CSV table of C-alpha atoms in Angstrom, one decimal:
chain,number,residue,atom,x,y,z
A,6,UNK,CA,-4.1,0.8,53.2
A,7,UNK,CA,-7.3,-0.9,54.3
A,8,UNK,CA,-9.4,2.0,53.0
A,9,UNK,CA,-7.3,2.8,50.0
A,10,UNK,CA,-7.1,-0.8,48.7
A,11,UNK,CA,-10.8,-1.5,49.7
A,12,UNK,CA,-9.7,-4.6,51.7
A,13,UNK,CA,-13.0,-4.8,53.6
A,14,UNK,CA,-15.0,-4.9,50.4
A,15,UNK,CA,-12.6,-7.3,48.8
A,16,UNK,CA,-12.7,-9.6,51.8
A,17,UNK,CA,-16.5,-9.7,51.6
A,18,UNK,CA,-16.5,-10.8,48.0
A,19,UNK,CA,-13.6,-13.2,48.4
A,20,UNK,CA,-15.3,-14.6,51.6
A,21,UNK,CA,-18.4,-15.3,49.6
A,22,UNK,CA,-16.4,-17.1,47.0
A,23,UNK,CA,-14.5,-19.1,49.7
A,24,UNK,CA,-17.9,-20.0,51.3
A,25,UNK,CA,-19.2,-21.3,47.9
A,26,UNK,CA,-16.0,-23.4,47.4
A,27,UNK,CA,-16.0,-24.8,51.0
A,28,UNK,CA,-19.7,-25.7,50.8
A,29,UNK,CA,-18.8,-28.2,48.1
A,30,UNK,CA,-17.2,-30.3,50.8
A,31,UNK,CA,-20.5,-30.6,52.7
A,32,UNK,CA,-21.2,-34.0,51.0
A,33,UNK,CA,-17.7,-35.4,51.6
A,34,UNK,CA,-17.9,-38.6,53.7
A,35,UNK,CA,-15.6,-37.1,56.4
A,36,UNK,CA,-17.3,-33.7,56.8
A,37,UNK,CA,-20.1,-33.2,59.2
A,38,UNK,CA,-20.7,-29.5,58.6
A,39,UNK,CA,-19.3,-26.5,56.8
A,40,UNK,CA,-19.6,-23.0,58.4
A,41,UNK,CA,-18.5,-19.7,56.9
A,42,UNK,CA,-18.4,-16.1,58.1
A,43,UNK,CA,-16.7,-13.3,56.2
A,44,UNK,CA,-13.3,-14.5,54.9
A,45,UNK,CA,-13.2,-17.5,57.2
A,46,UNK,CA,-14.6,-21.0,57.1
A,47,UNK,CA,-14.5,-24.2,59.0
A,48,UNK,CA,-15.0,-27.9,58.3
A,49,UNK,CA,-16.4,-29.8,61.2
A,50,UNK,CA,-15.8,-33.6,61.3
A,51,UNK,CA,-18.6,-34.6,63.7
A,52,UNK,CA,-21.3,-36.0,61.5
A,53,UNK,CA,-24.9,-36.0,62.7
A,54,UNK,CA,-28.1,-37.7,61.9
A,55,UNK,CA,-31.3,-35.9,60.9
A,56,UNK,CA,-32.3,-36.0,64.6
A,57,UNK,CA,-29.0,-34.3,65.5
A,58,UNK,CA,-27.5,-37.4,67.1
A,59,UNK,CA,-23.7,-37.9,66.6
A,60,UNK,CA,-22.9,-40.5,64.0
A,61,UNK,CA,-19.2,-40.9,64.6
A,62,UNK,CA,-16.9,-40.8,67.6
A,63,UNK,CA,-13.7,-40.2,65.7
A,64,UNK,CA,-14.1,-36.6,64.8
A,65,UNK,CA,-11.0,-35.5,66.7
A,66,UNK,CA,-9.0,-38.2,65.0
A,67,UNK,CA,-10.2,-37.2,61.6
A,68,UNK,CA,-9.5,-33.5,62.3
A,69,UNK,CA,-6.0,-34.3,63.3
A,70,UNK,CA,-5.4,-36.4,60.2
A,71,UNK,CA,-6.9,-33.8,57.9
A,72,UNK,CA,-5.0,-31.0,59.6
A,73,UNK,CA,-1.7,-32.8,59.0
A,74,UNK,CA,-2.6,-33.6,55.4
A,75,UNK,CA,-3.5,-30.0,54.6
A,76,UNK,CA,-0.3,-28.7,56.2
A,77,UNK,CA,1.7,-31.2,54.1
A,78,UNK,CA,0.2,-29.5,51.1
A,79,UNK,CA,1.4,-26.1,52.2
A,80,UNK,CA,-2.0,-24.7,53.4
A,81,UNK,CA,-2.0,-23.2,56.9
A,82,UNK,CA,-5.2,-23.9,58.8
A,83,UNK,CA,-6.0,-23.8,62.5
A,84,UNK,CA,-7.3,-26.8,64.5
A,85,UNK,CA,-10.3,-25.9,66.6
A,86,UNK,CA,-11.8,-28.8,68.6
A,87,UNK,CA,-13.0,-31.2,66.0
A,88,UNK,CA,-12.8,-28.7,63.2
A,89,UNK,CA,-10.2,-27.0,61.0
A,90,UNK,CA,-10.5,-23.2,60.4
A,91,UNK,CA,-9.5,-21.7,57.1
A,92,UNK,CA,-8.9,-18.0,57.4
A,93,UNK,CA,-6.7,-16.6,54.6
A,94,UNK,CA,-5.4,-13.0,54.7
A,95,UNK,CA,-7.5,-10.1,53.5
A,96,UNK,CA,-5.4,-9.8,50.3
A,97,UNK,CA,-6.1,-13.4,49.2
A,98,UNK,CA,-7.1,-13.7,45.5
A,99,UNK,CA,-9.8,-15.8,44.0
A,100,UNK,CA,-7.1,-17.9,42.4
A,101,UNK,CA,-5.5,-18.5,45.8
A,102,UNK,CA,-8.8,-19.6,47.2
A,103,UNK,CA,-9.1,-22.1,44.4
A,104,UNK,CA,-5.6,-23.5,45.3
A,105,UNK,CA,-6.5,-23.6,49.0
A,106,UNK,CA,-9.8,-25.5,48.3
A,107,UNK,CA,-8.2,-27.8,45.8
A,108,UNK,CA,-5.5,-28.8,48.4
A,109,UNK,CA,-8.1,-29.2,51.2
A,110,UNK,CA,-10.1,-31.5,48.9
A,111,UNK,CA,-7.0,-33.6,48.1
A,112,UNK,CA,-6.2,-33.8,51.8
A,113,UNK,CA,-9.8,-35.0,52.6
A,114,UNK,CA,-9.6,-37.6,49.9
A,115,UNK,CA,-6.2,-38.9,51.1
A,116,UNK,CA,-7.4,-39.2,54.7
A,117,UNK,CA,-10.5,-41.0,53.5
A,118,UNK,CA,-8.5,-43.4,51.5
A,119,UNK,CA,-6.2,-44.2,54.4
A,120,UNK,CA,-9.0,-45.0,56.8
A,121,UNK,CA,-9.9,-48.6,57.5
């Protein structure tokens, strides 16, 4: 099935699309870094200065809040330290990537709005 349906090639192109979509969150006030590899990406919530010094000490707290907010929107992600990992199945469509990223964006905005 993997060879017949060309899932490896499909995952490569879908992964590039996912990376482009996730990189739009790099400038979000809660996000410190966006990393992507293949059909997986992560949002890290530790923000750093130009000299690589940490700018916030609440990255774990932010990750937990974003994780909960994303799950409430029906998107399954994995917590990993101070990051969330987004790793959809190989059969994910571009339209599904759009939905995933839209819901992640809404979760980020909701968490930001709820912070003091």
